[in-house]
Coordinates of C-alpha atoms in Angstrom, one line a residue:
M3 CA 18.9 -20.9 0.3
K4 CA 18.7 -22.0 -3.1
P5 CA 16.3 -22.5 -6.0
G6 CA 14.2 -25.4 -5.5
D7 CA 14.5 -25.4 -1.5
R8 CA 11.0 -25.9 0.0
I9 CA 10.0 -23.4 2.9
G10 CA 6.8 -24.7 4.4
T11 CA 4.1 -25.1 1.4
Y12 CA 6.3 -22.9 -0.9
I13 CA 9.1 -23.7 -3.3
L14 CA 11.9 -21.1 -4.0
V15 CA 12.0 -20.3 -7.6
A16 CA 14.5 -17.3 -7.7
P17 CA 15.9 -14.6 -5.4
V18 CA 14.8 -11.2 -6.3
A19 CA 16.3 -8.7 -3.9
R20 CA 18.4 -8.0 -1.0
G21 CA 18.6 -5.3 1.4
G22 CA 20.1 -4.2 4.8
M23 CA 17.4 -6.1 6.7
G24 CA 16.7 -9.2 4.5
E25 CA 16.4 -11.0 1.1
V26 CA 13.4 -11.7 -0.9
W27 CA 12.6 -14.6 -3.3
R28 CA 9.9 -15.5 -5.8
A29 CA 8.3 -18.7 -4.6
R30 CA 5.7 -21.0 -5.8
H31 CA 2.9 -22.7 -3.7
H32 CA 3.6 -26.3 -4.3
T33 CA 0.0 -27.5 -4.9
L34 CA -2.0 -24.3 -5.8
N35 CA 1.0 -23.3 -8.4
R36 CA 0.5 -19.7 -7.2
F37 CA 3.4 -17.3 -7.2
V38 CA 4.4 -15.5 -3.8
A39 CA 7.0 -13.3 -2.7
I40 CA 9.1 -14.4 0.4
K41 CA 10.7 -12.3 2.5
F42 CA 13.7 -13.7 4.9
I43 CA 15.9 -11.9 7.4
R44 CA 19.4 -12.0 5.7
T45 CA 21.9 -15.1 6.9
D46 CA 24.5 -12.7 7.5
A47 CA 22.6 -10.1 9.7
R48 CA 20.2 -12.4 11.5
D49 CA 22.1 -11.9 14.8
A50 CA 22.1 -8.2 14.7
P51 CA 20.4 -6.7 17.7
G52 CA 16.8 -6.3 17.5
L53 CA 16.5 -7.4 13.8
R54 CA 14.4 -10.2 14.6
L55 CA 12.0 -8.3 16.7
A56 CA 12.2 -5.6 14.0
F57 CA 11.1 -8.3 11.4
E58 CA 8.3 -9.8 13.6
H59 CA 7.0 -6.1 14.0
E60 CA 6.7 -5.5 10.2
V61 CA 4.7 -8.9 9.8
R62 CA 2.3 -8.0 12.7
N63 CA 1.9 -4.8 11.1
L64 CA 1.2 -5.9 7.7
A65 CA -1.1 -8.7 9.1
R66 CA -3.4 -6.0 10.3
L67 CA -3.7 -4.2 7.2
H68 CA -6.3 -5.5 4.6
A69 CA -6.8 -2.1 2.4
P70 CA -6.4 -3.2 -1.2
Q71 CA -3.8 -0.3 -1.6
T72 CA -1.6 -2.3 1.1
V73 CA 0.5 -5.2 0.0
Q74 CA -1.1 -8.3 1.6
V75 CA 0.8 -10.5 4.0
I76 CA -0.4 -14.3 3.3
D77 CA 1.6 -16.5 5.8
S78 CA 4.7 -16.2 8.2
G79 CA 6.9 -18.6 10.0
V80 CA 10.5 -19.7 10.5
H81 CA 12.7 -22.0 8.3
D82 CA 15.9 -23.2 9.8
D83 CA 15.9 -20.3 12.5
H84 CA 15.2 -17.9 9.7
P85 CA 11.9 -15.8 10.3
Y86 CA 10.1 -15.2 6.9
M87 CA 7.0 -13.5 5.8
V88 CA 5.0 -14.5 2.6
T89 CA 3.2 -11.7 0.6
E90 CA 1.1 -11.6 -2.5
F91 CA 3.4 -11.6 -5.7
L92 CA 2.9 -8.4 -7.7
E93 CA 4.0 -7.5 -11.3
G94 CA 5.0 -3.9 -12.4
E95 CA 7.4 -1.5 -11.1
D96 CA 7.9 0.8 -8.1
L97 CA 7.3 4.7 -8.4
R98 CA 11.0 5.3 -8.2
Q99 CA 11.7 3.2 -11.3
R100 CA 8.6 4.8 -13.0
L101 CA 10.3 8.3 -12.2
R102 CA 13.6 7.5 -13.6
Q103 CA 11.6 6.8 -17.1
D104 CA 9.5 10.0 -16.8
A105 CA 10.9 12.9 -14.7
H106 CA 7.4 14.0 -13.7
L107 CA 4.1 12.7 -14.0
R108 CA 0.9 14.4 -15.3
P109 CA -0.9 16.0 -12.5
T110 CA -4.0 13.8 -12.8
E111 CA -1.9 10.6 -12.5
A112 CA 0.1 12.0 -9.6
V113 CA -2.7 13.0 -7.7
W114 CA -4.6 9.6 -8.5
I115 CA -1.5 7.7 -7.0
A116 CA -1.5 10.0 -4.0
I117 CA -5.3 9.3 -3.4
E118 CA -4.6 5.5 -3.5
V119 CA -1.7 5.9 -1.2
L120 CA -4.0 7.8 1.3
K121 CA -6.4 5.2 1.4
S122 CA -3.7 2.8 2.6
L123 CA -2.6 5.2 5.2
S124 CA -6.1 5.8 6.4
E125 CA -6.5 2.3 7.6
A126 CA -3.1 2.1 9.1
H127 CA -3.7 5.6 10.9
A128 CA -6.9 4.3 12.0
L129 CA -5.1 1.1 13.5
G130 CA -2.5 3.4 15.2
I131 CA 0.2 2.5 12.7
V132 CA 2.4 5.4 11.3
H133 CA 4.3 4.1 8.1
R134 CA 7.5 6.5 8.6
D135 CA 9.1 5.8 5.2
L136 CA 6.7 6.7 2.7
K137 CA 8.9 7.5 -0.6
P138 CA 8.4 6.4 -4.4
A139 CA 10.4 3.1 -3.8
N140 CA 7.7 2.0 -1.3
V141 CA 4.7 2.8 -3.8
F142 CA 4.4 0.0 -6.1
L143 CA 2.6 0.3 -9.4
Q144 CA 0.8 -3.3 -10.0
R145 CA 0.4 -4.0 -13.6
L146 CA -3.1 -5.3 -14.3
A147 CA -4.1 -7.5 -17.3
G148 CA -6.8 -6.9 -19.7
G149 CA -8.2 -3.6 -21.0
G150 CA -7.0 -1.2 -23.3
G151 CA -3.3 0.1 -22.6
E152 CA -1.1 -0.6 -19.7
R153 CA -3.2 -0.4 -16.4
Y154 CA -2.0 -0.4 -13.0
A155 CA -3.3 -0.4 -9.3
V156 CA -1.2 1.2 -6.4
K157 CA 0.2 -0.7 -3.3
V158 CA 1.8 0.7 -0.6
L159 CA 4.9 -1.3 0.7
D160 CA 7.5 -1.7 3.6
F161 CA 6.0 -1.0 7.0
G162 CA 9.5 -2.3 8.3
I163 CA 10.0 0.7 10.2
A164 CA 6.6 1.8 11.0
K165 CA 5.6 2.9 14.6
V166 CA 2.6 1.6 16.6
L167 CA 1.3 4.6 18.6
H168 CA 0.8 3.7 22.2
P169 CA -0.8 6.0 24.7
E170 CA 1.8 5.4 27.2
G171 CA 4.7 6.2 24.6
D172 CA 7.0 4.8 22.2
D173 CA 6.4 1.3 20.8
P174 CA 9.2 -0.9 22.7
D175 CA 9.5 -3.2 19.6
F176 CA 10.4 -0.1 17.4
T177 CA 12.9 1.0 19.8
L178 CA 15.0 -2.1 19.2
W179 CA 15.2 -1.5 15.3
P180 CA 19.1 -1.6 14.6
G181 CA 20.7 1.4 13.2
A182 CA 20.8 5.0 13.5
A183 CA 18.2 6.9 15.6
V184 CA 16.8 8.8 12.8
K185 CA 14.9 6.3 10.7
G186 CA 13.4 7.1 7.3
S187 CA 14.4 8.7 4.0
P188 CA 15.9 12.2 4.1
R189 CA 14.1 13.6 1.2
Y190 CA 10.8 12.4 2.4
M191 CA 11.0 12.9 6.3
A192 CA 9.0 15.3 8.2
P193 CA 10.7 17.9 10.4
E194 CA 9.6 16.3 13.6
Q195 CA 11.0 12.9 12.4
V196 CA 14.4 14.5 11.5
K197 CA 14.4 16.0 15.1
G198 CA 13.9 12.8 16.6
H199 CA 10.6 13.9 18.3
G200 CA 7.4 11.8 18.2
V201 CA 5.7 10.9 14.9
T202 CA 2.1 11.0 14.3
P203 CA -0.2 10.4 11.3
A204 CA 0.7 14.1 10.1
S205 CA 4.3 12.8 9.6
D206 CA 3.1 10.5 6.8
L207 CA 1.1 13.2 5.4
Y208 CA 4.2 15.3 5.1
S209 CA 5.9 12.5 3.4
L210 CA 2.9 12.2 1.1
G211 CA 3.3 16.0 0.4
A212 CA 6.9 15.5 -0.5
L213 CA 6.2 12.3 -2.7
L214 CA 3.5 14.4 -4.4
Y215 CA 6.0 17.3 -4.9
R216 CA 8.4 14.9 -6.6
T217 CA 6.1 13.4 -8.9
L218 CA 4.7 16.9 -10.1
A219 CA 8.0 18.8 -10.2
G220 CA 10.4 16.0 -11.3
E221 CA 12.6 16.6 -8.5
P222 CA 12.6 16.6 -4.7
V223 CA 11.6 19.4 -2.4
F224 CA 15.1 19.7 -1.1
R225 CA 18.2 18.7 -3.1
G226 CA 21.5 18.0 -1.8
E227 CA 23.7 15.6 0.4
K228 CA 22.0 13.9 3.1
E229 CA 23.0 16.3 5.9
A230 CA 21.8 19.3 3.9
V231 CA 18.5 17.7 3.1
L232 CA 18.0 16.9 6.7
E233 CA 18.8 20.5 7.8
A234 CA 16.6 21.9 5.1
Q235 CA 13.6 19.8 6.3
V236 CA 13.8 21.6 9.6
K237 CA 14.9 25.0 8.8
R238 CA 13.9 26.0 5.1
D239 CA 10.5 26.6 3.7
P240 CA 9.8 24.7 0.5
E241 CA 9.7 26.6 -2.9
P242 CA 5.9 26.4 -4.3
L243 CA 5.5 24.2 -7.3
G244 CA 4.5 27.2 -9.4
A245 CA 7.8 28.8 -8.7
R246 CA 10.0 25.8 -8.9
A247 CA 8.5 24.3 -12.3
P248 CA 6.1 27.0 -13.6
L249 CA 6.2 25.5 -17.1
L250 CA 4.4 22.4 -15.9
G251 CA 1.3 24.2 -15.3
V252 CA 0.4 22.8 -11.7
P253 CA -3.0 24.3 -10.7
E254 CA -2.9 26.8 -8.0
R255 CA -5.2 24.8 -5.7
L256 CA -3.0 21.7 -6.1
D257 CA 0.1 23.6 -5.4
A258 CA -1.7 25.0 -2.3
V259 CA -2.5 21.5 -0.8
V260 CA 1.0 20.2 -1.5
M261 CA 2.3 23.3 0.5
Q262 CA 0.0 22.6 3.3
C263 CA 1.2 19.0 3.6
L264 CA 4.8 20.3 3.8
A265 CA 4.1 22.7 6.7
K266 CA 6.6 22.5 9.4
D267 CA 4.0 22.5 12.2
P268 CA 2.1 19.2 12.1
A269 CA -1.0 21.2 13.2
R270 CA -1.1 23.1 10.0
R271 CA -1.0 19.9 7.9
P272 CA -4.3 18.4 6.6
A273 CA -6.4 17.1 9.5
S274 CA -6.3 13.4 8.3
A275 CA -5.6 11.0 5.5
D276 CA -9.2 11.1 4.8
H277 CA -9.4 14.5 4.8
L278 CA -6.4 15.0 2.5
R279 CA -7.9 12.3 0.2
E280 CA -11.3 14.0 -0.2
T281 CA -9.6 17.4 -0.9
L282 CA -7.6 15.8 -3.8
E283 CA -10.6 13.9 -5.1
A284 CA -12.4 17.3 -5.3
L285 CA -9.6 18.7 -7.6
L286 CA -9.5 15.7 -10.0
P287 CA -12.2 17.3 -12.5
E288 CA -10.1 20.4 -12.7
L289 CA -7.1 18.5 -13.8
G290 CA -8.2 17.1 -17.1
E291 CA -8.1 13.7 -18.5
T292 CA -9.8 12.1 -15.6
D293 CA -12.7 10.1 -17.2
A294 CA -10.2 8.7 -19.8
L295 CA -7.6 7.9 -17.1
M296 CA -9.6 6.3 -14.5
E297 CA -11.2 2.9 -14.6
L298 CA -14.2 1.6 -12.6
D299 CA -12.0 -1.0 -10.7
G300 CA -9.8 1.7 -9.3
S301 CA -7.0 1.2 -11.6
V302 CA -5.5 3.9 -13.8
T303 CA -4.1 3.6 -17.4
M304 CA -0.6 4.7 -17.8
S305 CA 0.7 7.4 -20.2
G306 CA 3.4 5.1 -21.4
P307 CA 4.0 1.5 -21.2
L308 CA 5.3 -0.5 -18.1
P309 CA 8.8 -2.1 -18.3
A310 CA 9.2 -5.9 -17.8
A311 CA 7.6 -7.2 -14.8
V312 CA 9.5 -7.1 -11.5
A313 CA 8.5 -8.7 -8.2
A314 CA 6.9 -6.3 -5.6
A315 CA 9.3 -7.7 -3.4
R316 CA 12.0 -5.9 -4.8
A317 CA 10.7 -2.7 -3.7
Q318 CA 10.2 -4.2 -0.3
A319 CA 13.7 -5.2 0.5
P320 CA 15.2 -2.3 2.4
S321 CA 18.2 -0.6 1.5

């Protein structure tokens, strides 16, 4: 594929990203002059066992999700035997990129991002979908136009390894995903996920807690090489934020909520994404700056400027 190629009603503009599963292009609708992101299965990997089914699995998952906090799928199809998915084109940066600039976020901003992510997870969980790979790279901060300062909204990306919960057992499509048996990102995986046990919505809440810990403390719950981190997820208790980063002044109630999310036993975590969201929303007033930070449209004003725009698809391309 090359710039100028036509894919259905879209014209390829420029490649954006490439990962283990696919490549992503910025494209333009040929009559509406609207930019979109198109994700393809990589040419040199299209014959990998199960890869096509896994890609179709992601498309089906996203097509069922309509929360404003989830990246929206617009179209899908096959071009020259290459399955593709068209999503909205976003400008901004992912949370991983943001944390490279600012090691940690203000508690208000960190909690607000978590609340928005939980709105996406709430819909997914209600439909029986567990994300399984929630991490900073899969949380996109969409730059919004207008208003004072830089404003952004949150979009959850990459349901590529999501699992659909079936009463009769594992999702048959998911078992075809190529690669290792343990799927996810070590620093954000729930203990039961590390052990290869069944995942539930509570597994995503653990990952949300790990993400919130990272944004508040400026470092992950457990540090080290992959194997050491995976072992720690199962065997070690996390250090409370107040002990890890006492100078950051994370309120005790917020610290307790994060620790509850990181409980080894899924039954001890918050009851649901909605329950956790309501708990965090109740904490916002005591964090300060809420009125100045929040906007009526559900966006937030950043403490610093966003860098040059990048495509949301950059974060969608799995590594």
